Coordinates of C-alpha atoms in Angstrom, one line a residue:
X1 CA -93.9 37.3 31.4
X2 CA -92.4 35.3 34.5
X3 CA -90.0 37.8 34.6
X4 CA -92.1 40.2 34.8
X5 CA -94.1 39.0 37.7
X6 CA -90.6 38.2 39.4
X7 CA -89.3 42.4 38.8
X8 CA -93.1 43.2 40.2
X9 CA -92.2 40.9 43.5
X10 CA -88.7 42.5 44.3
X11 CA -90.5 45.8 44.1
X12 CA -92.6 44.7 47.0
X13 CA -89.5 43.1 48.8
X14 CA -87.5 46.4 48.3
X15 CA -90.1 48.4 50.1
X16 CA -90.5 46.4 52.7
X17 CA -86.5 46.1 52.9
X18 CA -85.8 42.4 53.1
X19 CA -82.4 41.9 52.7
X20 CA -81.8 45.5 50.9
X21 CA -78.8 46.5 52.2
X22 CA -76.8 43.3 52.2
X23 CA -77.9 43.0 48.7
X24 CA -77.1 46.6 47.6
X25 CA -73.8 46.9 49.1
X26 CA -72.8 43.6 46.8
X27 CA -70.0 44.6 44.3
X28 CA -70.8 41.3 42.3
X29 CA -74.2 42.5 40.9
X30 CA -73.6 45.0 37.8
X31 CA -74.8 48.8 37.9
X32 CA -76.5 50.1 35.2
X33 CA -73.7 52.5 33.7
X34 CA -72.2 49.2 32.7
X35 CA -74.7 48.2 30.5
X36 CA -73.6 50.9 28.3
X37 CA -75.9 50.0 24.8
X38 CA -77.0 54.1 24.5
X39 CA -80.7 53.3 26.8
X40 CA -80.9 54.5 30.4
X41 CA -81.1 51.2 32.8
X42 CA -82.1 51.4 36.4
X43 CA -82.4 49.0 39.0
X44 CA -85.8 47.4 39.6
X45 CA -85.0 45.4 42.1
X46 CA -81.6 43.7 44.2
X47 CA -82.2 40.8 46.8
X48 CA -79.4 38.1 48.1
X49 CA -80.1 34.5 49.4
X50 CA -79.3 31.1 48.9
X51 CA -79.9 29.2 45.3
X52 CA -82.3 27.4 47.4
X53 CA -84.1 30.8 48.1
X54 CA -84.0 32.2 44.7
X55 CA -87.3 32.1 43.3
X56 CA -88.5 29.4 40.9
X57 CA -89.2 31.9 37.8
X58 CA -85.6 33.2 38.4
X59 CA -84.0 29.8 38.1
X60 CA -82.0 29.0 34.8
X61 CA -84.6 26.8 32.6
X62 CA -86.4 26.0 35.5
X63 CA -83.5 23.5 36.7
X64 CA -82.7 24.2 40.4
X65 CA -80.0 21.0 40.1
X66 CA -77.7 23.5 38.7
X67 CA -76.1 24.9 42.2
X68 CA -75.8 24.0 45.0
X69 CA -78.9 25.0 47.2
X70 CA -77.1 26.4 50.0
X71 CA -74.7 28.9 47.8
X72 CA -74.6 32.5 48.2
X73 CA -76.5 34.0 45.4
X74 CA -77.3 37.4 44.2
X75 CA -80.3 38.8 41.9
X76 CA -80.7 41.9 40.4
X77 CA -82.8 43.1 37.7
X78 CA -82.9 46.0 35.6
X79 CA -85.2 48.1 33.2
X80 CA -84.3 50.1 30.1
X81 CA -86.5 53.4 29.5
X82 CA -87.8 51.6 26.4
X83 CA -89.2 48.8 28.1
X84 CA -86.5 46.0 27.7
X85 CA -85.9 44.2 31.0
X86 CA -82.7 42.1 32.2
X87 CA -82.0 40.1 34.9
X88 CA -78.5 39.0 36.8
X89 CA -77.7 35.9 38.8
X90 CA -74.7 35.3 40.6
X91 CA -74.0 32.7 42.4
X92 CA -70.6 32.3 44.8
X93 CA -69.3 29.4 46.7
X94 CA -69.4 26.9 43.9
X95 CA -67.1 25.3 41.6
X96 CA -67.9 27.8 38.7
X97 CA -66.8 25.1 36.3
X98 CA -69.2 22.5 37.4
X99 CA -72.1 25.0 37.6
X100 CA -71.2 26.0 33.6
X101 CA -70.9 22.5 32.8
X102 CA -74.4 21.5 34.9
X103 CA -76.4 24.9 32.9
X104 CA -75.2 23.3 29.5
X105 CA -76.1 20.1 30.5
X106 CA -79.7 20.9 32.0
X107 CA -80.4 23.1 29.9
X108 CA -79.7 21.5 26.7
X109 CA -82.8 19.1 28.1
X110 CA -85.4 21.3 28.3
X111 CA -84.0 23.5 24.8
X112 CA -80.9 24.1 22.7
X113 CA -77.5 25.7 24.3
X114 CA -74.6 26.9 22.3
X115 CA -71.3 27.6 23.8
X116 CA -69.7 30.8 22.5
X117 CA -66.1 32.1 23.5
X118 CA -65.6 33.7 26.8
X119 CA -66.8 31.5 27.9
X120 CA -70.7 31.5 27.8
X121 CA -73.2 28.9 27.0
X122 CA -76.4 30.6 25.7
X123 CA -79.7 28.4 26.4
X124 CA -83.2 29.2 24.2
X125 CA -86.1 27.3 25.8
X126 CA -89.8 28.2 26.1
X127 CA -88.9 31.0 24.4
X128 CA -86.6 32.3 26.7
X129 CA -82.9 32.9 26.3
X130 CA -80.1 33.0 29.2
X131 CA -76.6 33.1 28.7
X132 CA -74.5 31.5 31.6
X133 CA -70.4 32.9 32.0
X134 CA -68.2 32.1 34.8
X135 CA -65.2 33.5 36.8
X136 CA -62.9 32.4 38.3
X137 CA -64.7 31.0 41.2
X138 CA -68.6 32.5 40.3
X139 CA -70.9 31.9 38.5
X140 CA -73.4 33.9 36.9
X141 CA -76.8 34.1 34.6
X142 CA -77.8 37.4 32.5
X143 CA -81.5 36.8 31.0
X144 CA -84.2 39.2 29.6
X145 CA -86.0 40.5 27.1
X146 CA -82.7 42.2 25.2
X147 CA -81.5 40.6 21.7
X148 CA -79.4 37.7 22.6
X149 CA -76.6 39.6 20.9
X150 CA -76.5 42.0 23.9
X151 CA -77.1 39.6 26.6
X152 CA -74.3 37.8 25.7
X153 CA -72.5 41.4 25.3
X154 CA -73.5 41.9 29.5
X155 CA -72.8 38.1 30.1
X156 CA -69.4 39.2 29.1
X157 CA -69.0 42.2 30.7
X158 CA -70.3 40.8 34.0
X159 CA -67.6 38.0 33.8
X160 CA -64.6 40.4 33.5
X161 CA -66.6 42.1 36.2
X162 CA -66.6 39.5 38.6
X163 CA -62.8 38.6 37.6
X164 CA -61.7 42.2 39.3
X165 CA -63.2 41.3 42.4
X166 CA -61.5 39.6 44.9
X167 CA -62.8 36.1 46.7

């Protein structure tokens, strides 16, 4: 439901154009032909900030602690013709590393996390599930209403994505 309510607010910022194009022009965020499951995604809404900025429902089990507040980071979130919805974080100018380690860690108080290969630790809390990857030098978040299966399948893919592109 957050989520929702979050997709509903970047509609509003993308009409009135706050921080469109920086956002849109990111090559970090995922496009929808690479969440290639056999649905038709498009983009609901794309905004860029700080980790301070993002906004509270967007926030990895509710634990801001996670990155530091002054990173760049990156949101965009997608929606499925049936209905399903997904959301991407990424967040540059961190120790990736740390920030992994911090989303286990914080995470694990406020639910479960299970670290999978790739790596990806996958959080389930208030009956939410995110699934945290890391680059090289980013870090990133895939959440949504998908089967945690697939999220963890875009997790992954937006990892090797962010591995192509260059610091």
């Amino acid at each position: 439901m957050n989520r929702t309510i979050v997709t509903l607010i970047a509609l509003f910022c993308v009409a009135c154009g706050a921080d469109q194009v920086k956002a849109d022009e990111s090559p970090l965020l995922l496009k929808p032909s690479q969440l290639a499951d056999g649905r038709t995604w498009t983009v609901t809404g794309t905004s860029y900030g700080t980790w301070g900025d993002l906004d509270a429902n967007l926030v990895p089990c509710g634990k801001r602690v996670i990155a530091p507040m002054e990173s760049p980071t990156w949101w965009r979130s997608f929606t499925a013709a049936d209905g399903t919805t997904m959301t991407q974080i990424v967040v540059s100018g961190v120790d990736a590393m740390d920030a992994f380690k911090y989303f286990y860690a914080e995470c694990g108080a406020v639910g479960t996390v299970t670290s999978t290969v790739g790596p990806k630790n996958v959080a389930r809390h208030d009956g939410e599930v995110e699934v945290a990857a890391m680059s090289k030098n980013r870090f990133t978040v895939i959440a949504g209403t998908h089967s945690e299966k697939e999220l963890q399948r875009f997790a992954e893919i937006a990892r090797t994505h962010l591995d192509t592109i260059p610091s």
